[in-house]
XYZ file of C-alpha atoms in Angstrom:
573
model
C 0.000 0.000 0.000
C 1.449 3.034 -0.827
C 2.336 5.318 1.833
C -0.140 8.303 0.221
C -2.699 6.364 0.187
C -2.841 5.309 3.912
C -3.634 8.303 5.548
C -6.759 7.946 3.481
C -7.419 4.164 4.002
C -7.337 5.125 7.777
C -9.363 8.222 7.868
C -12.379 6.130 5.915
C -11.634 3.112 8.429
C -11.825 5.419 11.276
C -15.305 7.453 9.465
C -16.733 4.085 8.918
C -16.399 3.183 12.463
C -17.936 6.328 14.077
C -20.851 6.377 11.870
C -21.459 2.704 13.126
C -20.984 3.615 16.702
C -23.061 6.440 15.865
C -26.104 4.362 14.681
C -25.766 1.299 17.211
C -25.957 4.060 20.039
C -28.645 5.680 18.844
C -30.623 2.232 18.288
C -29.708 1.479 22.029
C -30.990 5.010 22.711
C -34.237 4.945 20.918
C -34.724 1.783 22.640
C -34.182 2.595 26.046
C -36.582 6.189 25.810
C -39.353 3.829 24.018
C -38.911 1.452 27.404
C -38.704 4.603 29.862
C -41.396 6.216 28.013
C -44.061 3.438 28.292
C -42.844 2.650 31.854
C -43.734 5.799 32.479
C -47.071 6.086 30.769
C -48.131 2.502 32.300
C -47.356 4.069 35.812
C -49.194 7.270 35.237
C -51.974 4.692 33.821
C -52.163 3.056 36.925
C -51.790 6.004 39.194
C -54.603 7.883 37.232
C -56.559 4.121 37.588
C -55.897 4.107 41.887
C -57.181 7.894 41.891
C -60.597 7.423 40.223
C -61.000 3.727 42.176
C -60.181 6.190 45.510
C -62.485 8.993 44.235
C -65.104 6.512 43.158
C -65.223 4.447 46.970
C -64.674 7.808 48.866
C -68.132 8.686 46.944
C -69.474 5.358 48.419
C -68.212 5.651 51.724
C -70.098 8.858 51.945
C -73.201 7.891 50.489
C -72.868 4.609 53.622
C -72.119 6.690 56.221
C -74.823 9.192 55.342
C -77.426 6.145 55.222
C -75.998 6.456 59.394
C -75.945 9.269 60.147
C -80.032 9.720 58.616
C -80.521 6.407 60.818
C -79.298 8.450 64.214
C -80.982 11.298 63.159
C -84.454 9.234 63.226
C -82.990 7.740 66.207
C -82.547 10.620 68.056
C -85.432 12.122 66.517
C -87.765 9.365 67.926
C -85.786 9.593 71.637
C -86.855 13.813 71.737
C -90.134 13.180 70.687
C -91.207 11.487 74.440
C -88.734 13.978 75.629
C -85.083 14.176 76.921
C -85.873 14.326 80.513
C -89.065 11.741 80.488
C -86.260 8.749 81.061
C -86.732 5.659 79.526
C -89.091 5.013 76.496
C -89.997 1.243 76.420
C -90.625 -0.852 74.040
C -92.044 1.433 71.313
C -88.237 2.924 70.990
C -86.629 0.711 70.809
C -88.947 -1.154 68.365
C -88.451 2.282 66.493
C -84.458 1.145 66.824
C -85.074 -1.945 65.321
C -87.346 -1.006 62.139
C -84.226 1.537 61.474
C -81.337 -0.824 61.758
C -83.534 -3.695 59.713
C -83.853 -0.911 56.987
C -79.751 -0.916 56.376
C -77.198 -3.730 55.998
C -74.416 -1.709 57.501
C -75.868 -1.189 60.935
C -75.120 -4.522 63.577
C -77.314 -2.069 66.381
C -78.333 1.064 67.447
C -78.617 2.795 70.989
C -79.442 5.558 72.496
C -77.425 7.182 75.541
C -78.826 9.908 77.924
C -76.753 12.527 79.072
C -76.113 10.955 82.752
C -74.047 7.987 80.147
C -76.576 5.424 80.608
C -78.422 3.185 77.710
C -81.926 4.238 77.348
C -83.142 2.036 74.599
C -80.831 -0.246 72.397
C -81.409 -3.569 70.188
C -79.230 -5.749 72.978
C -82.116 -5.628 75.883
C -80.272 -6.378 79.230
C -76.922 -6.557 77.499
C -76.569 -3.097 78.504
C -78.275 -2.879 81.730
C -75.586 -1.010 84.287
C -73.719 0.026 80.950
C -72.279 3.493 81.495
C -70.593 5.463 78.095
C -69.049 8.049 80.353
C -65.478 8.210 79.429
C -65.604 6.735 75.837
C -64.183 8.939 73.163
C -67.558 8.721 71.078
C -69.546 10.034 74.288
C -67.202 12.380 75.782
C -66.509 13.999 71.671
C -70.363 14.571 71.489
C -70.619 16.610 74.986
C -67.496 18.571 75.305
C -67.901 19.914 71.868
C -70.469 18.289 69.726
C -68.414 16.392 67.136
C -71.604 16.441 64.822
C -71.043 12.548 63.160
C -68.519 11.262 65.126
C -66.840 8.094 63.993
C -64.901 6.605 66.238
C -61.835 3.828 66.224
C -62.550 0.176 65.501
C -62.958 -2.442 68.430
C -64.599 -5.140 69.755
C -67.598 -4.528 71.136
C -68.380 -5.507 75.253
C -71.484 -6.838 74.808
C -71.457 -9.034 71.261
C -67.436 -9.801 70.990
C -67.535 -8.821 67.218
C -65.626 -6.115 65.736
C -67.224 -2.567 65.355
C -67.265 0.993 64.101
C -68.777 3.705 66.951
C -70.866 6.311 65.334
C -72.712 8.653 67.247
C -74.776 11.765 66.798
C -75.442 14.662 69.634
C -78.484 14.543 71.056
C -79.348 18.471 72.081
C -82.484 18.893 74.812
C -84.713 21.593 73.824
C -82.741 24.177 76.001
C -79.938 23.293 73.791
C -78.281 21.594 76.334
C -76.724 18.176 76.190
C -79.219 15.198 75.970
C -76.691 12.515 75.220
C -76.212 10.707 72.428
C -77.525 8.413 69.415
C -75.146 5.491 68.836
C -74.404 3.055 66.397
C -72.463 -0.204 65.631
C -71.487 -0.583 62.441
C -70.020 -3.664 60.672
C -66.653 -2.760 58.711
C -67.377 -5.956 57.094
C -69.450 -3.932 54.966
C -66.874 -1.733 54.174
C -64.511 -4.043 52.916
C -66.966 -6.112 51.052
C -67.648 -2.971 49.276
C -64.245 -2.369 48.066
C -64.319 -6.002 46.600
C -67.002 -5.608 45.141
C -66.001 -2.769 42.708
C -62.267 -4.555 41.804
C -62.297 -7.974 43.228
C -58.251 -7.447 42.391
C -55.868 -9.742 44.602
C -52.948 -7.173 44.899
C -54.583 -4.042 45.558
C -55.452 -2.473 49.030
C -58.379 -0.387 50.227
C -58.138 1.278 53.544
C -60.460 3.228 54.800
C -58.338 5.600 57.300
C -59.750 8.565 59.892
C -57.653 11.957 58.812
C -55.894 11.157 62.264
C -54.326 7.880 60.877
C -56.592 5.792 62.554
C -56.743 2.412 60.454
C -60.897 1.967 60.330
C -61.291 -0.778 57.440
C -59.222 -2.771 54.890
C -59.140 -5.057 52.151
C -57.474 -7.806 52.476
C -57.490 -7.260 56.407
C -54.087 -5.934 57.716
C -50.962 -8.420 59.568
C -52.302 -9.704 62.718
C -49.320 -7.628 64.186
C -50.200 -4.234 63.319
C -52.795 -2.069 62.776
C -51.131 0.143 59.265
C -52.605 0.608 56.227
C -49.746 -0.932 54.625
C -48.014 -4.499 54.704
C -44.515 -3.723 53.144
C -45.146 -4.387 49.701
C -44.699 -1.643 46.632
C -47.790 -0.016 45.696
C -49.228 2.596 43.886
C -51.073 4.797 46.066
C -53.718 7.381 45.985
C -56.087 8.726 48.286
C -59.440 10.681 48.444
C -61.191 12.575 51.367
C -64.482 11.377 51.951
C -66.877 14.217 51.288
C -68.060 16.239 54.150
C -66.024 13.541 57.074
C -62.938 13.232 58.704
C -61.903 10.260 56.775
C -59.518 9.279 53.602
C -59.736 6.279 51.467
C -56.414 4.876 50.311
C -56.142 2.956 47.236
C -53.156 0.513 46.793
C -52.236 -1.251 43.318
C -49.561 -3.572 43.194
C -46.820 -2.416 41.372
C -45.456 -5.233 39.909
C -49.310 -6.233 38.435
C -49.617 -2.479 37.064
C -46.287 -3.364 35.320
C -46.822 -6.650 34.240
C -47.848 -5.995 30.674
C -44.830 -3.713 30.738
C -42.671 -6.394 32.059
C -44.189 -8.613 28.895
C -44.036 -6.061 26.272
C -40.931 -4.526 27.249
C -38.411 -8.057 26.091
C -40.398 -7.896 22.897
C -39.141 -4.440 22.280
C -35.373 -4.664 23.991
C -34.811 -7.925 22.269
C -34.843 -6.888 18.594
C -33.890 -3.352 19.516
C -30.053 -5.671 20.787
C -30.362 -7.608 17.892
C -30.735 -5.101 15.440
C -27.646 -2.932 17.454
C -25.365 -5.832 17.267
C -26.731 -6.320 13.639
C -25.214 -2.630 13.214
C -22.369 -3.035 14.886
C -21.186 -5.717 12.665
C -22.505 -4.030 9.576
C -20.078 -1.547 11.039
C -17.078 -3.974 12.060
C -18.204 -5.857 8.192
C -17.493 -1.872 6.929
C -14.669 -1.025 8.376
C -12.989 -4.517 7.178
C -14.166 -3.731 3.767
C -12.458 -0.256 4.328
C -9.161 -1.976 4.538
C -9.365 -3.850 1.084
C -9.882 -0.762 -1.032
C -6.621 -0.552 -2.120
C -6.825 -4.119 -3.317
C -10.061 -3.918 -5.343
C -8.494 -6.385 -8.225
C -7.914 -9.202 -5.484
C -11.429 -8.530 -4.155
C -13.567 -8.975 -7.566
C -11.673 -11.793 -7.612
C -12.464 -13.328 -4.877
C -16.086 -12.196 -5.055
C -15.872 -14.081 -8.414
C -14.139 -17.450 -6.522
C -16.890 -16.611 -3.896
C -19.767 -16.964 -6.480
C -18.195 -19.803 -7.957
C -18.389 -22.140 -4.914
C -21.800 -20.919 -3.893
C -22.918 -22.219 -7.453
C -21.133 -25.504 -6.572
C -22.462 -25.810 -3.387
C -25.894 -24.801 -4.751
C -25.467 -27.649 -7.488
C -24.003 -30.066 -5.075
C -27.347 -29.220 -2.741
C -29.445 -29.808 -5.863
C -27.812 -32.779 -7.004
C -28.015 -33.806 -3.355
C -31.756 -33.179 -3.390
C -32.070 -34.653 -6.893
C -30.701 -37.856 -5.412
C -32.731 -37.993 -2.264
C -35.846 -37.652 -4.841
C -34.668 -40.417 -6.785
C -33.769 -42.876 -3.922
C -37.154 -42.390 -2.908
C -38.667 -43.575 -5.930
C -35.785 -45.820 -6.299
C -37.515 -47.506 -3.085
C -41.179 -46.929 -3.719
C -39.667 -48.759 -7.146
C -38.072 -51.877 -5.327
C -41.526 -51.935 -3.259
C -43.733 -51.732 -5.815
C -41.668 -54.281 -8.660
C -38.249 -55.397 -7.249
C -39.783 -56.744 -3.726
C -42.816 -58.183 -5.177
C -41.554 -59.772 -8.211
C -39.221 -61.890 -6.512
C -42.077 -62.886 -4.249
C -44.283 -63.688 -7.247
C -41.132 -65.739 -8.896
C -40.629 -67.359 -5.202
C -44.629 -68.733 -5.498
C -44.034 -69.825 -8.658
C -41.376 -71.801 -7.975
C -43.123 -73.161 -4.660
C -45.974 -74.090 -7.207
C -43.206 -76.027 -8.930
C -41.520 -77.807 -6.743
C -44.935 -78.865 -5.726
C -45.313 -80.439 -9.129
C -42.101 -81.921 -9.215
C -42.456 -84.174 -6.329
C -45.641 -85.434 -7.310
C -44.096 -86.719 -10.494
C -40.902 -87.803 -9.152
C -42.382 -89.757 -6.184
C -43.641 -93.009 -8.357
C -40.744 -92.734 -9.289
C -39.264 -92.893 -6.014
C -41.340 -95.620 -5.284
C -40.276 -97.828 -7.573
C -36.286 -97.293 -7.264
C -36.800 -97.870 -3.373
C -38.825 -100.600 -4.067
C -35.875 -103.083 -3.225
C -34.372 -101.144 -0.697
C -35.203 -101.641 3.143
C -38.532 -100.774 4.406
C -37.692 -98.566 6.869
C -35.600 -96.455 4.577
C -38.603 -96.303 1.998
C -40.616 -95.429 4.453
C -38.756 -92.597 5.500
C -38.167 -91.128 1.788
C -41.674 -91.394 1.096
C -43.172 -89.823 3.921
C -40.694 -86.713 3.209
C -42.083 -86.909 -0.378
C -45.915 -87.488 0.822
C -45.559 -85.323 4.118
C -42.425 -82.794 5.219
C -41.531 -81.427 1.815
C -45.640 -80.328 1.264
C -45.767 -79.021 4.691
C -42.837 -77.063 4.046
C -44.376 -75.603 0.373
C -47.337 -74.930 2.361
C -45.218 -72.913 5.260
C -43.437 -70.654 2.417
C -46.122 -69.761 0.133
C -48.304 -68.915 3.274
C -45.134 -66.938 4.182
C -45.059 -65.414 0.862
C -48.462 -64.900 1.252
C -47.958 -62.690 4.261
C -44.897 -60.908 2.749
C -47.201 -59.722 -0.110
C -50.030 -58.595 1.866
C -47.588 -56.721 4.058
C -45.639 -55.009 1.186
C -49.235 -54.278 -0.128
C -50.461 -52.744 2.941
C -47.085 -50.513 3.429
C -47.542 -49.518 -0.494
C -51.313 -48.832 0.627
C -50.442 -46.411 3.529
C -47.491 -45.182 1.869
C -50.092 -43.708 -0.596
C -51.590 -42.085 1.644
C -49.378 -38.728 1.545
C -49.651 -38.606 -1.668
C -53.889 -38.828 -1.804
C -55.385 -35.872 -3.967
C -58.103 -34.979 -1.705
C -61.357 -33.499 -3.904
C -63.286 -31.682 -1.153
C -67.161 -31.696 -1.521
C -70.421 -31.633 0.525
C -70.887 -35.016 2.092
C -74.124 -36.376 3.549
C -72.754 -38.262 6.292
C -75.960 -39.961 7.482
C -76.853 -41.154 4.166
C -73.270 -42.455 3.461
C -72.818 -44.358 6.998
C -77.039 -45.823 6.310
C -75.708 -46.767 2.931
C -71.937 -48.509 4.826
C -74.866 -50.180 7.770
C -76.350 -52.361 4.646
C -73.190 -54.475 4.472
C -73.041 -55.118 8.067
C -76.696 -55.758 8.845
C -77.020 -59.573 8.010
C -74.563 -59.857 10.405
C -75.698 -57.636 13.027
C -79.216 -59.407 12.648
C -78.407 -62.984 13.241
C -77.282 -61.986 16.481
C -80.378 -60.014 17.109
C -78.199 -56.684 17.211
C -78.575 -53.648 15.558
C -77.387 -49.941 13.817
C -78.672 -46.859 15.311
C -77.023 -43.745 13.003
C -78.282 -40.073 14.785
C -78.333 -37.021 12.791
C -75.640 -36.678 11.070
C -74.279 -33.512 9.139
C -73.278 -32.229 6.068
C -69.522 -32.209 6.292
C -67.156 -30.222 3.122
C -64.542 -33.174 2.774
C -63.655 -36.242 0.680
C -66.140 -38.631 -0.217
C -63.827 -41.573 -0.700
C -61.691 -41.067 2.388
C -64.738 -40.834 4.729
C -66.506 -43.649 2.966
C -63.096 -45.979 3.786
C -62.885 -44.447 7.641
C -66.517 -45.295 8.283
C -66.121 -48.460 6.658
C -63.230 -49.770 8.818
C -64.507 -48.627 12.190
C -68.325 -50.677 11.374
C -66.561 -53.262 10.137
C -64.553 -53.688 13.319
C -67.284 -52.823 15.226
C -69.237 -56.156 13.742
C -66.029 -58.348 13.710
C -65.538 -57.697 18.026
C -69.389 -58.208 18.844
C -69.344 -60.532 21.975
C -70.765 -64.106 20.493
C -74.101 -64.493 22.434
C -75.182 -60.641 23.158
C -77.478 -58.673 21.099
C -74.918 -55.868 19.472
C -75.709 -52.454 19.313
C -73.703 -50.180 17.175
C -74.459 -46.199 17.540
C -73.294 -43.485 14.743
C -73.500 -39.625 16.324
C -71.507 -36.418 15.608
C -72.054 -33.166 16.809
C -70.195 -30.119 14.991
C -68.070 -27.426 16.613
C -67.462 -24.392 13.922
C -65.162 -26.351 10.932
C -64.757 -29.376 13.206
C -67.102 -31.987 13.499
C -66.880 -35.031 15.700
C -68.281 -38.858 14.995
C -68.525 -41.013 17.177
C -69.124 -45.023 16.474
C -70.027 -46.865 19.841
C -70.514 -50.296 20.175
C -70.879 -52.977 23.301
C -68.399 -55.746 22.063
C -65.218 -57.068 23.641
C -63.634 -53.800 24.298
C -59.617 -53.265 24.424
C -57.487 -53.090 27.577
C -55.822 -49.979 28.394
C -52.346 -51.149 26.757
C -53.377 -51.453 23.889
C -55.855 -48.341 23.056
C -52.682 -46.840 21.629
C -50.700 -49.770 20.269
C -54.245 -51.037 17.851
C -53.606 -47.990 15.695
C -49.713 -48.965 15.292
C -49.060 -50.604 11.682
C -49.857 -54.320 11.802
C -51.073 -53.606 15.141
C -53.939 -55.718 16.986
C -55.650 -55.843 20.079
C -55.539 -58.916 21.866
C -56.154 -62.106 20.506
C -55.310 -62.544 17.092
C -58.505 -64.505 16.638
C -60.268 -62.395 13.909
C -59.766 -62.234 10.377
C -57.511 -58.725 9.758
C -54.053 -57.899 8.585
C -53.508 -55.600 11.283
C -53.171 -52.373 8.998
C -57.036 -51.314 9.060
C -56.593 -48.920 12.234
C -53.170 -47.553 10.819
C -54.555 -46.780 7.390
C -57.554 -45.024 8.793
C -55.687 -42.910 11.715
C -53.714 -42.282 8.029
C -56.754 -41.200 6.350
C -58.144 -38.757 8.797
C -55.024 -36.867 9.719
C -55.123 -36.734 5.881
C -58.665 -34.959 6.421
C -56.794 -32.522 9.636
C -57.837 -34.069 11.866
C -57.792 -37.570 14.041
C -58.856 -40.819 15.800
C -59.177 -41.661 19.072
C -60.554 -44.674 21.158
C -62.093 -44.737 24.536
C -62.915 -48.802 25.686
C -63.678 -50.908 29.093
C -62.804 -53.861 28.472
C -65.879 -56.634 28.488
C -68.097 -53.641 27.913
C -67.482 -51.782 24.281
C -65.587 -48.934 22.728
C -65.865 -45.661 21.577
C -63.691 -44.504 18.530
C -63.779 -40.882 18.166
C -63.530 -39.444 14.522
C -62.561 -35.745 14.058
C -62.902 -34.084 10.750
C -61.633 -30.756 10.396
C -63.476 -28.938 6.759
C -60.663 -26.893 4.872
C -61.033 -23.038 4.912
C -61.366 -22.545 1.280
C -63.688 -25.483 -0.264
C -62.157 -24.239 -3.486
């Protein structure tokens, strides 16, 4: 390289390279303000998402505790009306109590407390007899400074053991003096299930809270160990002050649910956003090696050419390769089809041969071992009358076998290569028309066919006429000798799919072999029907052809169930 010439070299090396550092950062940067950006957005989502669910259940919290605080006021309403000093009011108050509390699902009771402290009516009867409210916050708020509705701290309650809210309302005598107080116990069951009930969520929080930090209500209920709003774990929080009371409702999402689709999306994004930088930066790298071969341009087209050159070899050797594969293939289907078979045709032949030659060599047998002892003429005639026929008959039933085999693999073989011709089938009529061949036999043992409705299904005639086919005929051939059969034909259809069903009440198959009856040259149990073993194979073949399957379902003694799903193409056409 000539030592003018470097200095340039270098200085398009070194441009090369900062225009690809250039573009991989700003990949990496684009990427990382699109993940910032959305985190950001699905935060503010889910903040804006806990302030309207706070806003909203403040508005219901309200609305609750206004339903009690109207309930004291016709409390206390119905104590001044037989008047503050007049004592106690009976039974008609405190049947007045009752109608009231019966009339809303968050009250658990209501009483009313004179100004001396004492219970004057309440829904408890004797619970509260000697009970004096002197010195409770909810009494003591009411007549130092009439707390209008006070709402006091959860606790259990001395008289029923179950958790409760204290409301109470001031009760003023008509001097305007003190007349004590109308009180109520309110479940914060109620509370709670109301929060559930608008966003039955399992990671968010709802606390209802006084403003004094006072933990009222929440759902789920707080550790057994403290009495917070919280429980340690990240949350986004909002809060709303219940209109027109001392109280805030603090919502609580999770944050790692609010982020979750974040957390999903996010890989999706950062993955191809790495790929396509380290794509860039060996583009770049790729560059910047390029850079250093301008000087040898010559050598380069060159080897671009010697490039080329292999990648047409290699692209002839892969075609030739292919090419090859191809014509094994046929090759085989070939040596099935003529090669395997004619030698098994030639080997009957000569079976059929050598069967004729012993019959007309054996008088002549006869007579040259006329002379000869009798127990060795015995012997050679009984191999000529006996052992050498048995042994024909062994290999042409052998042969025999071989061919039907290499028949059946050509058979499902074909399979794959089936042109399907998609039409509108009438099942029911095609599987009456498949019941006439079976019914002789079905009636001499008193059995019968029952085919349901069956639909219209877009598919191939012939392949659906050789599945239905199979399964009756194997339905008939495992009848139990002796009981009535019944064979049953239903299908319901689901969209493109539609499912057959052929039932029967023969034999049935054992668990081991549900599976093993559909392998090729497969049978369940005894080998005591007439069958090559290929039926099974050839139709799972044929309706995976179709899209779609077989299936059995069998107790054994009792029947089976083969299940036939046909799946109709999208386009008919």
């Amino acid at each position: 390289m000539s030592p003018l010439r470097a200095p340039a070299s270098l200085r398009l090396r070194s441009t090369v390279a900062w225009l690809g550092a250039g573009f991989v950062s700003a990949i990496l940067a684009i990427g990382l303000a699109w993940l910032w950006h959305t985190h950001r957005l699905t935060l503010e989502a889910a903040e804006r998402k806990a302030a309207t669910m706070a806003i909203l259940l403040a508005e219901h919290t309200a609305r609750s505790f206004d339903v009690v605080d109207r309930a004291l006021a016709a409390a206390a309403d119905g104590y001044q009306r037989t008047g503050v000093a007049s004592g106690p009011t009976g039974d008609a108050l405190t049947e007045r109590l009752r109608r009231i509390r019966d009339g809303s699902p968050v009250l658990l009771g209501l009483a009313i407390v004179n100004a001396q402290g004492e219970a004057v009516a309440s829904l408890v009867g004797d619970a509260l007899s000697g009970f004096d409210a002197t010195g409770r916050d909810y009494f003591e708020a009411q007549r130092q400074a009439g707390a209008g509705l006070y709402i006091g701290p959860p606790g259990v309650s001395r008289v029923t053991g179950q958790w409760i809210l204290t409301v109470s309302r001031r009760i003023t005598g008509p001097d305007g003096a003190f007349g004590g107080i109308a009180f109520a116990a309110v479940d914060p069951s109620y509370f709670t299930g109301l929060y559930r009930s608008i966003d039955p969520g399992s990671s968010r929080t709802v606390a209802l809270l006084r403003t004094d930090g006072r933990l009222l209500a929440r759902d789920p209920r707080p550790p057994p160990e403290g009495n917070e709003a919280g429980d340690g774990e990240r949350r986004i929080m909002a809060y709303a002050s219940v209109p027109g009371l001392p109280l805030v409702v603090a919502v609580g999402l999770g944050s790692d649910d609010a982020l979750a689709l974040w957390h999903g999306d996010a890989p999706a994004v950062a993955v191809p956003m790495v790929l396509l930088a380290l794509l860039a930066a060996g583009l770049g790298a790729l560059a910047v090696s390029q850079a250093d071969r301008v000087e040898r341009q010559g050598l380069e087209l060159a080897a671009a050419r010697a490039r080329s050159d292999a990648a047409n070899r290699a692209l002839a050797r892969a075609n030739a390769t292919l090419r090859a594969g191809n014509a094994e293939m046929n090759a085989f289907t070939t040596l099935v089809s003529h090669d395997l078979r004619a030698p098994l045709a030639s080997a009957r032949g000569f079976a059929g041969e050598l069967r004729i030659a012993v019959d007309a060599v054996r008088p002549v047998v006869a007579e040259l071992l006329a002379d000869r002892p009798e127990q060795a003429r015995h012997r050679a005639l009984a191999a000529l009358d006996a052992e050498i026929p048995e042994a024909l008959d062994y290999i042409e039933t052998s042969l025999e076998k071989m061919d039907g085999r290499v028949s059946a693999i050509l058979k499902l073989a074909r399979v794959g290569r089936l042109e399907l011709s998609p039409a509108p089938v009438n099942t029911g009529y095609l599987v009456r028309e498949l019941g006439r061949s079976i019914a002789y036999q079905l009636s001499r043992g008193g059995g019968e066919m029952t085919v349901g409705d069956l639909p219209v299904v877009i598919s191939d005639r012939t392949a659906l006429e050789e599945i239905f086919a199979n399964l009756l005929d194997n339905a008939v051939k495992y009848l139990v000798p002796g009981r009535p059969g019944r064979i049953a034909v239903t299908a319901e259809r689901d969209g493109r799919t539609v499912v057959f069903r052929i039932s029967d009440n023969g034999c049935g198959i054992s668990p081991e072999n549900r599976e093993r009856i559909f392998g090729l040259f497969q049978r369940g149990g005894e080998a005591d029907r007439p069958g090559d073993g290929i039926g099974l194979a050839y139709t799972r073949a044929l309706a995976r052809r179709l899209g779609g399957d077989i299936d059995c379902t069998s107790e054994p003694g009792e029947g089976s169930v083969f299940t036939v799903t046909v799946v109709e193409p999208a386009d008919p056409a």
